[in-house]
Amino acid sequence: MVQSLELGSEAQRKTLRSRVRIHNPLLRLGLCETLCTYVMMAFGLCSVAQVVTGRGEFGHYISINLSFGLAVALGVHVGGGVSGAHMNAAVSLSSCVFGTLSWRLLPLYVAAQFVGSFLAAATVYAVYYEAIQSYCGGNLTVTGPRATAGIFATYPAPYLSNTGGFIDQVFGTAMLLLCLSALADRRNTPPPAGSEPVAVGLLVLLIGMSAGSNSGYAINPTRDIAPRLFTAIAGWGPQVFSAGNGWWWVPLVAPCVGAVLGTALYKLLVQLHHPLLPPGGEAGERPRESGGGREESAPLDKHQDYCV
């Protein structure tokens, strides 16, 4: 009788799982990419809200850098094995340009990242609503001493022109993709298996600590435009698009340029020059370079991309 009950319970669990489980691979990709983007953005924006509304008593600029780095690492853990955890439209675009992602999947990835970022902004607004209202006295402004729009989207420093900001975003995103390409290259010096999320998180932390003061290192179109649209709807108004001499388009366009440039630089200067595998050699072999040089690991196309 006990065995019969156990078998019946197991059959019920399998039936329930079969009914609940999503079998459509595109839907699985979209949901996973939405969730990992949400996790990254929710933690990241919460850290900015805490620093701003806390008036420096609950963290500083380094807190935001650390939080975004850790948030990216956790986002990769959430979705890396299913969608690759791009969490960044510029990364998805670069993947399409260089053939590691199908072009037909680009709209799905961008839409999922947009939805995840938008929902994260709405969540942070709800969580910190009273803190934001107390900080700004109920006056939601984009600029000024009690501005709060910067909690959600990036804005340029007072001295920064759109041209300078474009260069800033191209450089930051190019460095991001160049280093991500190196981390994913199994024939170079990849991180140990299982440590990829930490390596990517540290990379984002490094970019924030070295190239974040000009405009907040968006380096991600969907990270910026979705929360910006939310603030326009939630009470900050159309000034979120006109502030900074119409800054909004810079973090939307420049990261796409930088992503393709950074990936191309790594491929042209490093990846294309790896020694060929020996005849009959398999992707997992580690052939030596001629002359007794160091060994090479598996080619990039056999490695799971982990991207932000």
PDB file of C-alpha atoms in Angstrom:
ATOM      1  CA  MET A   1       0.000   0.000   0.000  1.00  0.00           C
ATOM      2  CA  VAL A   2       2.826   2.382   0.889  1.00  0.00           C
ATOM      3  CA  GLN A   3       4.547   1.648  -2.396  1.00  0.00           C
ATOM      4  CA  SER A   4       1.295   2.217  -4.284  1.00  0.00           C
ATOM      5  CA  LEU A   5       0.801   5.588  -2.580  1.00  0.00           C
ATOM      6  CA  GLU A   6       4.366   6.623  -3.362  1.00  0.00           C
ATOM      7  CA  LEU A   7       4.008   5.604  -7.004  1.00  0.00           C
ATOM      8  CA  GLY A   8       0.706   7.465  -7.253  1.00  0.00           C
ATOM      9  CA  SER A   9       2.194  10.585  -5.680  1.00  0.00           C
ATOM     10  CA  GLU A  10       5.176  10.467  -8.051  1.00  0.00           C
ATOM     11  CA  ALA A  11       2.852  10.057 -11.036  1.00  0.00           C
ATOM     12  CA  GLN A  12       0.825  13.077  -9.889  1.00  0.00           C
ATOM     13  CA  ARG A  13       3.978  15.187  -9.572  1.00  0.00           C
ATOM     14  CA  LYS A  14       5.107  14.187 -13.059  1.00  0.00           C
ATOM     15  CA  THR A  15       1.665  14.959 -14.480  1.00  0.00           C
ATOM     16  CA  LEU A  16       1.593  18.369 -12.776  1.00  0.00           C
ATOM     17  CA  ARG A  17       5.086  19.183 -14.001  1.00  0.00           C
ATOM     18  CA  SER A  18       4.168  18.117 -17.522  1.00  0.00           C
ATOM     19  CA  ARG A  19       1.190  20.471 -17.462  1.00  0.00           C
ATOM     20  CA  VAL A  20       3.087  23.427 -15.982  1.00  0.00           C
ATOM     21  CA  ARG A  21       6.359  23.012 -17.866  1.00  0.00           C
ATOM     22  CA  ILE A  22       6.841  25.304 -20.866  1.00  0.00           C
ATOM     23  CA  HIS A  23       7.838  23.330 -23.931  1.00  0.00           C
ATOM     24  CA  ASN A  24       8.183  26.202 -26.399  1.00  0.00           C
ATOM     25  CA  PRO A  25      11.933  26.967 -26.533  1.00  0.00           C
ATOM     26  CA  LEU A  26      11.408  30.588 -27.628  1.00  0.00           C
ATOM     27  CA  LEU A  27       9.109  31.262 -24.696  1.00  0.00           C
ATOM     28  CA  ARG A  28      11.604  29.659 -22.333  1.00  0.00           C
ATOM     29  CA  LEU A  29      14.370  31.897 -23.711  1.00  0.00           C
ATOM     30  CA  GLY A  30      12.233  35.002 -23.385  1.00  0.00           C
ATOM     31  CA  LEU A  31      11.088  34.310 -19.845  1.00  0.00           C
ATOM     32  CA  CYS A  32      14.603  33.450 -18.697  1.00  0.00           C
ATOM     33  CA  GLU A  33      16.138  36.554 -20.275  1.00  0.00           C
ATOM     34  CA  THR A  34      13.394  38.694 -18.728  1.00  0.00           C
ATOM     35  CA  LEU A  35      13.981  37.225 -15.276  1.00  0.00           C
ATOM     36  CA  CYS A  36      17.779  37.513 -15.241  1.00  0.00           C
ATOM     37  CA  THR A  37      17.551  41.101 -16.542  1.00  0.00           C
ATOM     38  CA  TYR A  38      15.006  41.874 -13.840  1.00  0.00           C
ATOM     39  CA  VAL A  39      17.275  40.488 -11.131  1.00  0.00           C
ATOM     40  CA  MET A  40      20.256  42.507 -12.362  1.00  0.00           C
ATOM     41  CA  MET A  41      18.303  45.739 -12.702  1.00  0.00           C
ATOM     42  CA  ALA A  42      16.325  45.414  -9.475  1.00  0.00           C
ATOM     43  CA  PHE A  43      19.446  45.020  -7.337  1.00  0.00           C
ATOM     44  CA  GLY A  44      21.365  47.653  -9.293  1.00  0.00           C
ATOM     45  CA  LEU A  45      18.666  50.334  -9.206  1.00  0.00           C
ATOM     46  CA  CYS A  46      17.897  49.600  -5.558  1.00  0.00           C
ATOM     47  CA  SER A  47      21.508  50.385  -4.716  1.00  0.00           C
ATOM     48  CA  VAL A  48      21.241  53.763  -6.472  1.00  0.00           C
ATOM     49  CA  ALA A  49      17.958  54.546  -4.711  1.00  0.00           C
ATOM     50  CA  GLN A  50      19.484  53.700  -1.338  1.00  0.00           C
ATOM     51  CA  VAL A  51      22.510  55.929  -1.897  1.00  0.00           C
ATOM     52  CA  VAL A  52      20.487  58.870  -3.241  1.00  0.00           C
ATOM     53  CA  THR A  53      17.606  58.864  -0.776  1.00  0.00           C
ATOM     54  CA  GLY A  54      19.920  58.023   2.119  1.00  0.00           C
ATOM     55  CA  ARG A  55      21.921  61.225   1.481  1.00  0.00           C
ATOM     56  CA  GLY A  56      25.183  59.336   1.708  1.00  0.00           C
ATOM     57  CA  GLU A  57      24.413  57.610   5.010  1.00  0.00           C
ATOM     58  CA  PHE A  58      23.718  54.213   3.452  1.00  0.00           C
ATOM     59  CA  GLY A  59      26.466  53.938   0.867  1.00  0.00           C
ATOM     60  CA  HIS A  60      28.413  55.906  -1.696  1.00  0.00           C
ATOM     61  CA  TYR A  61      29.412  55.619  -5.364  1.00  0.00           C
ATOM     62  CA  ILE A  62      31.467  52.498  -4.627  1.00  0.00           C
ATOM     63  CA  SER A  63      28.320  50.863  -3.241  1.00  0.00           C
ATOM     64  CA  ILE A  64      26.601  51.293  -6.598  1.00  0.00           C
ATOM     65  CA  ASN A  65      29.595  49.828  -8.446  1.00  0.00           C
ATOM     66  CA  LEU A  66      29.751  46.819  -6.147  1.00  0.00           C
ATOM     67  CA  SER A  67      26.001  46.277  -6.299  1.00  0.00           C
ATOM     68  CA  PHE A  68      25.853  46.322 -10.094  1.00  0.00           C
ATOM     69  CA  GLY A  69      28.824  43.961 -10.304  1.00  0.00           C
ATOM     70  CA  LEU A  70      27.194  41.489  -7.914  1.00  0.00           C
ATOM     71  CA  ALA A  71      23.811  41.967  -9.608  1.00  0.00           C
ATOM     72  CA  VAL A  72      25.306  41.053 -12.982  1.00  0.00           C
ATOM     73  CA  ALA A  73      26.942  37.951 -11.489  1.00  0.00           C
ATOM     74  CA  LEU A  74      23.636  36.813  -9.997  1.00  0.00           C
ATOM     75  CA  GLY A  75      21.817  37.562 -13.245  1.00  0.00           C
ATOM     76  CA  VAL A  76      24.241  35.268 -15.056  1.00  0.00           C
ATOM     77  CA  HIS A  77      23.564  32.547 -12.471  1.00  0.00           C
ATOM     78  CA  VAL A  78      19.813  32.945 -13.026  1.00  0.00           C
ATOM     79  CA  GLY A  79      19.828  32.768 -16.820  1.00  0.00           C
ATOM     80  CA  GLY A  80      23.274  31.854 -18.098  1.00  0.00           C
ATOM     81  CA  GLY A  81      22.499  28.221 -18.779  1.00  0.00           C
ATOM     82  CA  VAL A  82      19.268  28.907 -20.679  1.00  0.00           C
ATOM     83  CA  SER A  83      19.462  32.220 -22.551  1.00  0.00           C
ATOM     84  CA  GLY A  84      23.126  33.059 -22.042  1.00  0.00           C
ATOM     85  CA  ALA A  85      22.055  35.951 -19.777  1.00  0.00           C
ATOM     86  CA  HIS A  86      22.888  38.732 -22.205  1.00  0.00           C
ATOM     87  CA  MET A  87      20.859  41.304 -20.212  1.00  0.00           C
ATOM     88  CA  ASN A  88      22.134  43.888 -22.700  1.00  0.00           C
ATOM     89  CA  ALA A  89      20.827  44.678 -26.189  1.00  0.00           C
ATOM     90  CA  ALA A  90      24.305  45.699 -27.338  1.00  0.00           C
ATOM     91  CA  VAL A  91      25.620  42.241 -26.432  1.00  0.00           C
ATOM     92  CA  SER A  92      22.757  40.580 -28.290  1.00  0.00           C
ATOM     93  CA  LEU A  93      23.372  42.762 -31.350  1.00  0.00           C
ATOM     94  CA  SER A  94      27.089  41.967 -31.357  1.00  0.00           C
ATOM     95  CA  SER A  95      26.294  38.255 -31.032  1.00  0.00           C
ATOM     96  CA  CYS A  96      24.096  38.490 -34.129  1.00  0.00           C
ATOM     97  CA  VAL A  97      26.699  40.424 -36.105  1.00  0.00           C
ATOM     98  CA  PHE A  98      29.366  37.803 -35.402  1.00  0.00           C
ATOM     99  CA  GLY A  99      27.158  34.764 -35.833  1.00  0.00           C
ATOM    100  CA  THR A 100      26.773  33.447 -32.282  1.00  0.00           C
ATOM    101  CA  LEU A 101      23.076  34.386 -32.104  1.00  0.00           C
ATOM    102  CA  SER A 102      20.445  34.101 -34.821  1.00  0.00           C
ATOM    103  CA  TRP A 103      19.099  37.408 -36.099  1.00  0.00           C
ATOM    104  CA  ARG A 104      15.559  36.110 -35.706  1.00  0.00           C
ATOM    105  CA  LEU A 105      16.152  35.917 -31.936  1.00  0.00           C
ATOM    106  CA  LEU A 106      17.302  39.524 -31.612  1.00  0.00           C
ATOM    107  CA  PRO A 107      13.781  41.014 -31.254  1.00  0.00           C
ATOM    108  CA  LEU A 108      12.966  38.393 -28.608  1.00  0.00           C
ATOM    109  CA  TYR A 109      16.098  39.174 -26.569  1.00  0.00           C
ATOM    110  CA  VAL A 110      15.657  42.947 -26.819  1.00  0.00           C
ATOM    111  CA  ALA A 111      11.966  42.736 -25.874  1.00  0.00           C
ATOM    112  CA  ALA A 112      12.727  40.474 -22.902  1.00  0.00           C
ATOM    113  CA  GLN A 113      15.489  42.784 -21.675  1.00  0.00           C
ATOM    114  CA  PHE A 114      13.211  45.808 -22.062  1.00  0.00           C
ATOM    115  CA  VAL A 115      10.398  44.173 -20.109  1.00  0.00           C
ATOM    116  CA  GLY A 116      12.775  43.007 -17.358  1.00  0.00           C
ATOM    117  CA  SER A 117      14.299  46.473 -17.000  1.00  0.00           C
ATOM    118  CA  PHE A 118      10.913  48.212 -17.031  1.00  0.00           C
ATOM    119  CA  LEU A 119       9.473  45.893 -14.383  1.00  0.00           C
ATOM    120  CA  ALA A 120      12.597  46.319 -12.251  1.00  0.00           C
ATOM    121  CA  ALA A 121      12.242  50.109 -12.406  1.00  0.00           C
ATOM    122  CA  ALA A 122       8.586  49.837 -11.378  1.00  0.00           C
ATOM    123  CA  THR A 123       9.524  47.537  -8.505  1.00  0.00           C
ATOM    124  CA  VAL A 124      12.254  49.858  -7.229  1.00  0.00           C
ATOM    125  CA  TYR A 125       9.856  52.799  -7.430  1.00  0.00           C
ATOM    126  CA  ALA A 126       7.326  50.887  -5.320  1.00  0.00           C
ATOM    127  CA  VAL A 127       9.910  49.751  -2.777  1.00  0.00           C
ATOM    128  CA  TYR A 128      11.468  53.217  -2.412  1.00  0.00           C
ATOM    129  CA  TYR A 129       8.339  55.276  -3.070  1.00  0.00           C
ATOM    130  CA  GLU A 130       8.125  56.812   0.389  1.00  0.00           C
ATOM    131  CA  ALA A 131      11.886  57.357   0.562  1.00  0.00           C
ATOM    132  CA  ILE A 132      11.839  59.140  -2.808  1.00  0.00           C
ATOM    133  CA  GLN A 133       8.878  61.299  -1.806  1.00  0.00           C
ATOM    134  CA  SER A 134      10.562  62.220   1.473  1.00  0.00           C
ATOM    135  CA  TYR A 135      13.852  63.029  -0.249  1.00  0.00           C
ATOM    136  CA  CYS A 136      12.399  65.280  -2.941  1.00  0.00           C
ATOM    137  CA  GLY A 137       9.434  66.639  -1.002  1.00  0.00           C
ATOM    138  CA  GLY A 138       6.984  65.198  -3.503  1.00  0.00           C
ATOM    139  CA  ASN A 139       8.517  67.127  -6.408  1.00  0.00           C
ATOM    140  CA  LEU A 140       9.839  64.603  -8.944  1.00  0.00           C
ATOM    141  CA  THR A 141      12.609  66.395 -10.838  1.00  0.00           C
ATOM    142  CA  VAL A 142      15.186  65.372 -13.413  1.00  0.00           C
ATOM    143  CA  THR A 143      17.818  67.994 -12.552  1.00  0.00           C
ATOM    144  CA  GLY A 144      18.635  70.072  -9.499  1.00  0.00           C
ATOM    145  CA  PRO A 145      19.748  69.424  -5.909  1.00  0.00           C
ATOM    146  CA  ARG A 146      16.890  66.999  -5.188  1.00  0.00           C
ATOM    147  CA  ALA A 147      16.755  65.279  -8.584  1.00  0.00           C
ATOM    148  CA  THR A 148      15.660  61.641  -8.468  1.00  0.00           C
ATOM    149  CA  ALA A 149      15.369  60.626 -12.134  1.00  0.00           C
ATOM    150  CA  GLY A 150      19.017  59.554 -12.010  1.00  0.00           C
ATOM    151  CA  ILE A 151      18.010  56.683  -9.736  1.00  0.00           C
ATOM    152  CA  PHE A 152      16.543  54.941 -12.766  1.00  0.00           C
ATOM    153  CA  ALA A 153      18.355  56.121 -15.915  1.00  0.00           C
ATOM    154  CA  THR A 154      21.726  57.684 -16.656  1.00  0.00           C
ATOM    155  CA  TYR A 155      22.374  61.390 -17.209  1.00  0.00           C
ATOM    156  CA  PRO A 156      25.588  63.183 -18.202  1.00  0.00           C
ATOM    157  CA  ALA A 157      27.766  65.187 -15.828  1.00  0.00           C
ATOM    158  CA  PRO A 158      27.290  68.976 -16.239  1.00  0.00           C
ATOM    159  CA  TYR A 159      30.568  69.305 -18.142  1.00  0.00           C
ATOM    160  CA  LEU A 160      29.922  66.461 -20.584  1.00  0.00           C
ATOM    161  CA  SER A 161      28.777  67.125 -24.162  1.00  0.00           C
ATOM    162  CA  ASN A 162      26.835  64.598 -26.191  1.00  0.00           C
ATOM    163  CA  THR A 163      29.922  64.039 -28.329  1.00  0.00           C
ATOM    164  CA  GLY A 164      32.049  63.367 -25.272  1.00  0.00           C
ATOM    165  CA  GLY A 165      29.331  61.125 -23.874  1.00  0.00           C
ATOM    166  CA  PHE A 166      29.123  59.175 -27.115  1.00  0.00           C
ATOM    167  CA  ILE A 167      32.864  58.516 -26.974  1.00  0.00           C
ATOM    168  CA  ASP A 168      32.537  57.563 -23.295  1.00  0.00           C
ATOM    169  CA  GLN A 169      29.805  55.008 -24.000  1.00  0.00           C
ATOM    170  CA  VAL A 170      31.534  53.569 -27.060  1.00  0.00           C
ATOM    171  CA  PHE A 171      34.738  53.088 -25.063  1.00  0.00           C
ATOM    172  CA  GLY A 172      33.040  51.525 -22.023  1.00  0.00           C
ATOM    173  CA  THR A 173      30.982  49.093 -24.084  1.00  0.00           C
ATOM    174  CA  ALA A 174      33.911  48.214 -26.339  1.00  0.00           C
ATOM    175  CA  MET A 175      36.000  47.300 -23.295  1.00  0.00           C
ATOM    176  CA  LEU A 176      33.099  45.269 -21.938  1.00  0.00           C
ATOM    177  CA  LEU A 177      32.699  43.202 -25.104  1.00  0.00           C
ATOM    178  CA  LEU A 178      36.428  42.886 -25.726  1.00  0.00           C
ATOM    179  CA  CYS A 179      36.928  41.391 -22.267  1.00  0.00           C
ATOM    180  CA  LEU A 180      33.771  39.248 -22.489  1.00  0.00           C
ATOM    181  CA  SER A 181      35.098  37.811 -25.746  1.00  0.00           C
ATOM    182  CA  ALA A 182      38.359  36.958 -24.005  1.00  0.00           C
ATOM    183  CA  LEU A 183      36.540  35.340 -21.074  1.00  0.00           C
ATOM    184  CA  ALA A 184      34.513  33.198 -23.484  1.00  0.00           C
ATOM    185  CA  ASP A 185      37.496  32.162 -25.614  1.00  0.00           C
ATOM    186  CA  ARG A 186      38.326  28.592 -24.606  1.00  0.00           C
ATOM    187  CA  ARG A 187      41.538  28.723 -26.629  1.00  0.00           C
ATOM    188  CA  ASN A 188      42.909  31.631 -24.623  1.00  0.00           C
ATOM    189  CA  THR A 189      42.760  31.903 -20.821  1.00  0.00           C
ATOM    190  CA  PRO A 190      39.114  31.373 -19.816  1.00  0.00           C
ATOM    191  CA  PRO A 191      38.024  31.446 -16.167  1.00  0.00           C
ATOM    192  CA  PRO A 192      37.616  28.068 -14.429  1.00  0.00           C
ATOM    193  CA  ALA A 193      34.327  26.328 -15.122  1.00  0.00           C
ATOM    194  CA  GLY A 194      31.612  27.664 -12.838  1.00  0.00           C
ATOM    195  CA  SER A 195      33.403  30.931 -12.083  1.00  0.00           C
ATOM    196  CA  GLU A 196      32.247  32.775 -15.217  1.00  0.00           C
ATOM    197  CA  PRO A 197      29.533  34.793 -13.413  1.00  0.00           C
ATOM    198  CA  VAL A 198      32.060  36.100 -10.887  1.00  0.00           C
ATOM    199  CA  ALA A 199      34.472  37.072 -13.660  1.00  0.00           C
ATOM    200  CA  VAL A 200      31.748  38.949 -15.546  1.00  0.00           C
ATOM    201  CA  GLY A 201      30.625  40.691 -12.372  1.00  0.00           C
ATOM    202  CA  LEU A 202      34.175  41.799 -11.623  1.00  0.00           C
ATOM    203  CA  LEU A 203      34.473  43.126 -15.176  1.00  0.00           C
ATOM    204  CA  VAL A 204      31.368  45.303 -14.718  1.00  0.00           C
ATOM    205  CA  LEU A 205      32.696  46.469 -11.350  1.00  0.00           C
ATOM    206  CA  LEU A 206      35.999  47.446 -12.976  1.00  0.00           C
ATOM    207  CA  ILE A 207      34.261  49.456 -15.697  1.00  0.00           C
ATOM    208  CA  GLY A 208      32.156  51.276 -13.121  1.00  0.00           C
ATOM    209  CA  MET A 209      35.154  52.144 -10.964  1.00  0.00           C
ATOM    210  CA  SER A 210      37.272  53.323 -13.898  1.00  0.00           C
ATOM    211  CA  ALA A 211      34.835  54.792 -16.442  1.00  0.00           C
ATOM    212  CA  GLY A 212      31.642  55.651 -14.601  1.00  0.00           C
ATOM    213  CA  SER A 213      31.917  59.281 -13.516  1.00  0.00           C
ATOM    214  CA  ASN A 214      31.105  60.905 -16.870  1.00  0.00           C
ATOM    215  CA  SER A 215      27.634  59.490 -17.326  1.00  0.00           C
ATOM    216  CA  GLY A 216      27.016  56.531 -15.044  1.00  0.00           C
ATOM    217  CA  TYR A 217      28.337  53.794 -17.399  1.00  0.00           C
ATOM    218  CA  ALA A 218      25.029  52.628 -18.877  1.00  0.00           C
ATOM    219  CA  ILE A 219      26.879  50.579 -21.572  1.00  0.00           C
ATOM    220  CA  ASN A 220      23.499  48.950 -22.203  1.00  0.00           C
ATOM    221  CA  PRO A 221      20.622  50.350 -24.302  1.00  0.00           C
ATOM    222  CA  THR A 222      17.816  48.396 -22.629  1.00  0.00           C
ATOM    223  CA  ARG A 223      19.195  49.115 -19.151  1.00  0.00           C
ATOM    224  CA  ASP A 224      18.727  52.834 -19.850  1.00  0.00           C
ATOM    225  CA  ILE A 225      15.745  53.325 -22.158  1.00  0.00           C
ATOM    226  CA  ALA A 226      13.252  51.113 -20.293  1.00  0.00           C
ATOM    227  CA  PRO A 227      13.649  52.808 -16.870  1.00  0.00           C
ATOM    228  CA  ARG A 228      13.744  56.196 -18.623  1.00  0.00           C
ATOM    229  CA  LEU A 229      10.379  55.462 -20.222  1.00  0.00           C
ATOM    230  CA  PHE A 230       9.048  54.347 -16.846  1.00  0.00           C
ATOM    231  CA  THR A 231      10.058  57.620 -15.208  1.00  0.00           C
ATOM    232  CA  ALA A 232       8.382  59.571 -18.005  1.00  0.00           C
ATOM    233  CA  ILE A 233       5.149  57.715 -17.261  1.00  0.00           C
ATOM    234  CA  ALA A 234       5.495  57.688 -13.446  1.00  0.00           C
ATOM    235  CA  GLY A 235       5.623  61.458 -12.957  1.00  0.00           C
ATOM    236  CA  TRP A 236       8.966  62.848 -14.084  1.00  0.00           C
ATOM    237  CA  GLY A 237       7.505  63.757 -17.461  1.00  0.00           C
ATOM    238  CA  PRO A 238       9.053  64.399 -20.882  1.00  0.00           C
ATOM    239  CA  GLN A 239      12.078  66.173 -19.376  1.00  0.00           C
ATOM    240  CA  VAL A 240      13.707  62.755 -18.982  1.00  0.00           C
ATOM    241  CA  PHE A 241      14.185  62.852 -22.770  1.00  0.00           C
ATOM    242  CA  SER A 242      15.161  66.515 -23.124  1.00  0.00           C
ATOM    243  CA  ALA A 243      17.604  66.744 -20.193  1.00  0.00           C
ATOM    244  CA  GLY A 244      21.316  66.860 -20.984  1.00  0.00           C
ATOM    245  CA  ASN A 245      20.734  68.334 -24.455  1.00  0.00           C
ATOM    246  CA  GLY A 246      18.628  65.341 -25.438  1.00  0.00           C
ATOM    247  CA  TRP A 247      21.025  62.837 -23.859  1.00  0.00           C
ATOM    248  CA  TRP A 248      18.612  59.886 -24.036  1.00  0.00           C
ATOM    249  CA  TRP A 249      19.764  58.672 -27.477  1.00  0.00           C
ATOM    250  CA  VAL A 250      23.458  58.444 -26.529  1.00  0.00           C
ATOM    251  CA  PRO A 251      23.181  55.378 -24.214  1.00  0.00           C
ATOM    252  CA  LEU A 252      20.811  53.889 -26.785  1.00  0.00           C
ATOM    253  CA  VAL A 253      23.092  54.120 -29.841  1.00  0.00           C
ATOM    254  CA  ALA A 254      26.690  54.380 -28.603  1.00  0.00           C
ATOM    255  CA  PRO A 255      26.749  51.007 -26.763  1.00  0.00           C
ATOM    256  CA  CYS A 256      25.686  49.237 -29.966  1.00  0.00           C
ATOM    257  CA  VAL A 257      28.623  50.793 -31.805  1.00  0.00           C
ATOM    258  CA  GLY A 258      31.012  50.006 -28.961  1.00  0.00           C
ATOM    259  CA  ALA A 259      29.855  46.396 -28.657  1.00  0.00           C
ATOM    260  CA  VAL A 260      30.540  45.584 -32.306  1.00  0.00           C
ATOM    261  CA  LEU A 261      33.850  47.464 -32.178  1.00  0.00           C
ATOM    262  CA  GLY A 262      35.073  45.715 -29.024  1.00  0.00           C
ATOM    263  CA  THR A 263      34.164  42.241 -30.276  1.00  0.00           C
ATOM    264  CA  ALA A 264      35.759  42.950 -33.665  1.00  0.00           C
ATOM    265  CA  LEU A 265      39.000  44.130 -32.051  1.00  0.00           C
ATOM    266  CA  TYR A 266      39.362  40.934 -30.042  1.00  0.00           C
ATOM    267  CA  LYS A 267      38.604  38.717 -33.009  1.00  0.00           C
ATOM    268  CA  LEU A 268      40.929  40.591 -35.370  1.00  0.00           C
ATOM    269  CA  LEU A 269      43.859  40.911 -32.972  1.00  0.00           C
ATOM    270  CA  VAL A 270      43.627  37.648 -31.003  1.00  0.00           C
ATOM    271  CA  GLN A 271      41.025  35.021 -31.859  1.00  0.00           C
ATOM    272  CA  LEU A 272      41.616  34.769 -35.609  1.00  0.00           C
ATOM    273  CA  HIS A 273      45.296  34.026 -35.007  1.00  0.00           C
ATOM    274  CA  HIS A 274      44.920  30.922 -32.830  1.00  0.00           C
ATOM    275  CA  PRO A 275      46.837  27.952 -34.308  1.00  0.00           C
ATOM    276  CA  LEU A 276      44.674  25.524 -36.261  1.00  0.00           C
ATOM    277  CA  LEU A 277      43.667  22.262 -34.637  1.00  0.00           C
ATOM    278  CA  PRO A 278      45.644  19.253 -35.923  1.00  0.00           C
ATOM    279  CA  PRO A 279      44.026  16.994 -38.563  1.00  0.00           C
ATOM    280  CA  GLY A 280      41.493  14.741 -36.892  1.00  0.00           C
ATOM    281  CA  GLY A 281      41.714  16.760 -33.696  1.00  0.00           C
ATOM    282  CA  GLU A 282      38.535  17.373 -31.737  1.00  0.00           C
ATOM    283  CA  ALA A 283      37.296  20.648 -30.305  1.00  0.00           C
ATOM    284  CA  GLY A 284      38.090  19.581 -26.756  1.00  0.00           C
ATOM    285  CA  GLU A 285      41.740  18.779 -27.417  1.00  0.00           C
ATOM    286  CA  ARG A 286      44.503  21.125 -26.301  1.00  0.00           C
ATOM    287  CA  PRO A 287      47.084  21.143 -29.101  1.00  0.00           C
ATOM    288  CA  ARG A 288      50.443  22.826 -28.536  1.00  0.00           C
ATOM    289  CA  GLU A 289      51.593  25.736 -30.613  1.00  0.00           C
ATOM    290  CA  SER A 290      54.519  24.979 -32.918  1.00  0.00           C
ATOM    291  CA  GLY A 291      57.823  25.575 -31.190  1.00  0.00           C
ATOM    292  CA  GLY A 292      56.737  24.111 -27.858  1.00  0.00           C
ATOM    293  CA  GLY A 293      54.538  27.027 -26.812  1.00  0.00           C
ATOM    294  CA  ARG A 294      51.740  26.835 -24.300  1.00  0.00           C
ATOM    295  CA  GLU A 295      48.686  24.678 -24.920  1.00  0.00           C
ATOM    296  CA  GLU A 296      45.433  25.874 -26.471  1.00  0.00           C
ATOM    297  CA  SER A 297      41.971  25.018 -25.146  1.00  0.00           C
ATOM    298  CA  ALA A 298      38.679  24.319 -26.927  1.00  0.00           C
ATOM    299  CA  PRO A 299      37.402  26.695 -29.588  1.00  0.00           C
ATOM    300  CA  LEU A 300      34.969  29.463 -28.697  1.00  0.00           C
ATOM    301  CA  ASP A 301      32.041  27.947 -30.564  1.00  0.00           C
ATOM    302  CA  LYS A 302      31.938  25.004 -28.139  1.00  0.00           C
ATOM    303  CA  HIS A 303      31.742  27.258 -25.095  1.00  0.00           C
ATOM    304  CA  GLN A 304      28.600  28.664 -23.489  1.00  0.00           C
ATOM    305  CA  ASP A 305      28.594  32.460 -23.799  1.00  0.00           C
ATOM    306  CA  TYR A 306      27.978  34.351 -20.573  1.00  0.00           C
ATOM    307  CA  CYS A 307      27.247  37.991 -21.464  1.00  0.00           C
ATOM    308  CA  VAL A 308      25.797  41.055 -19.778  1.00  0.00           C
TER     309      VAL A 308
END
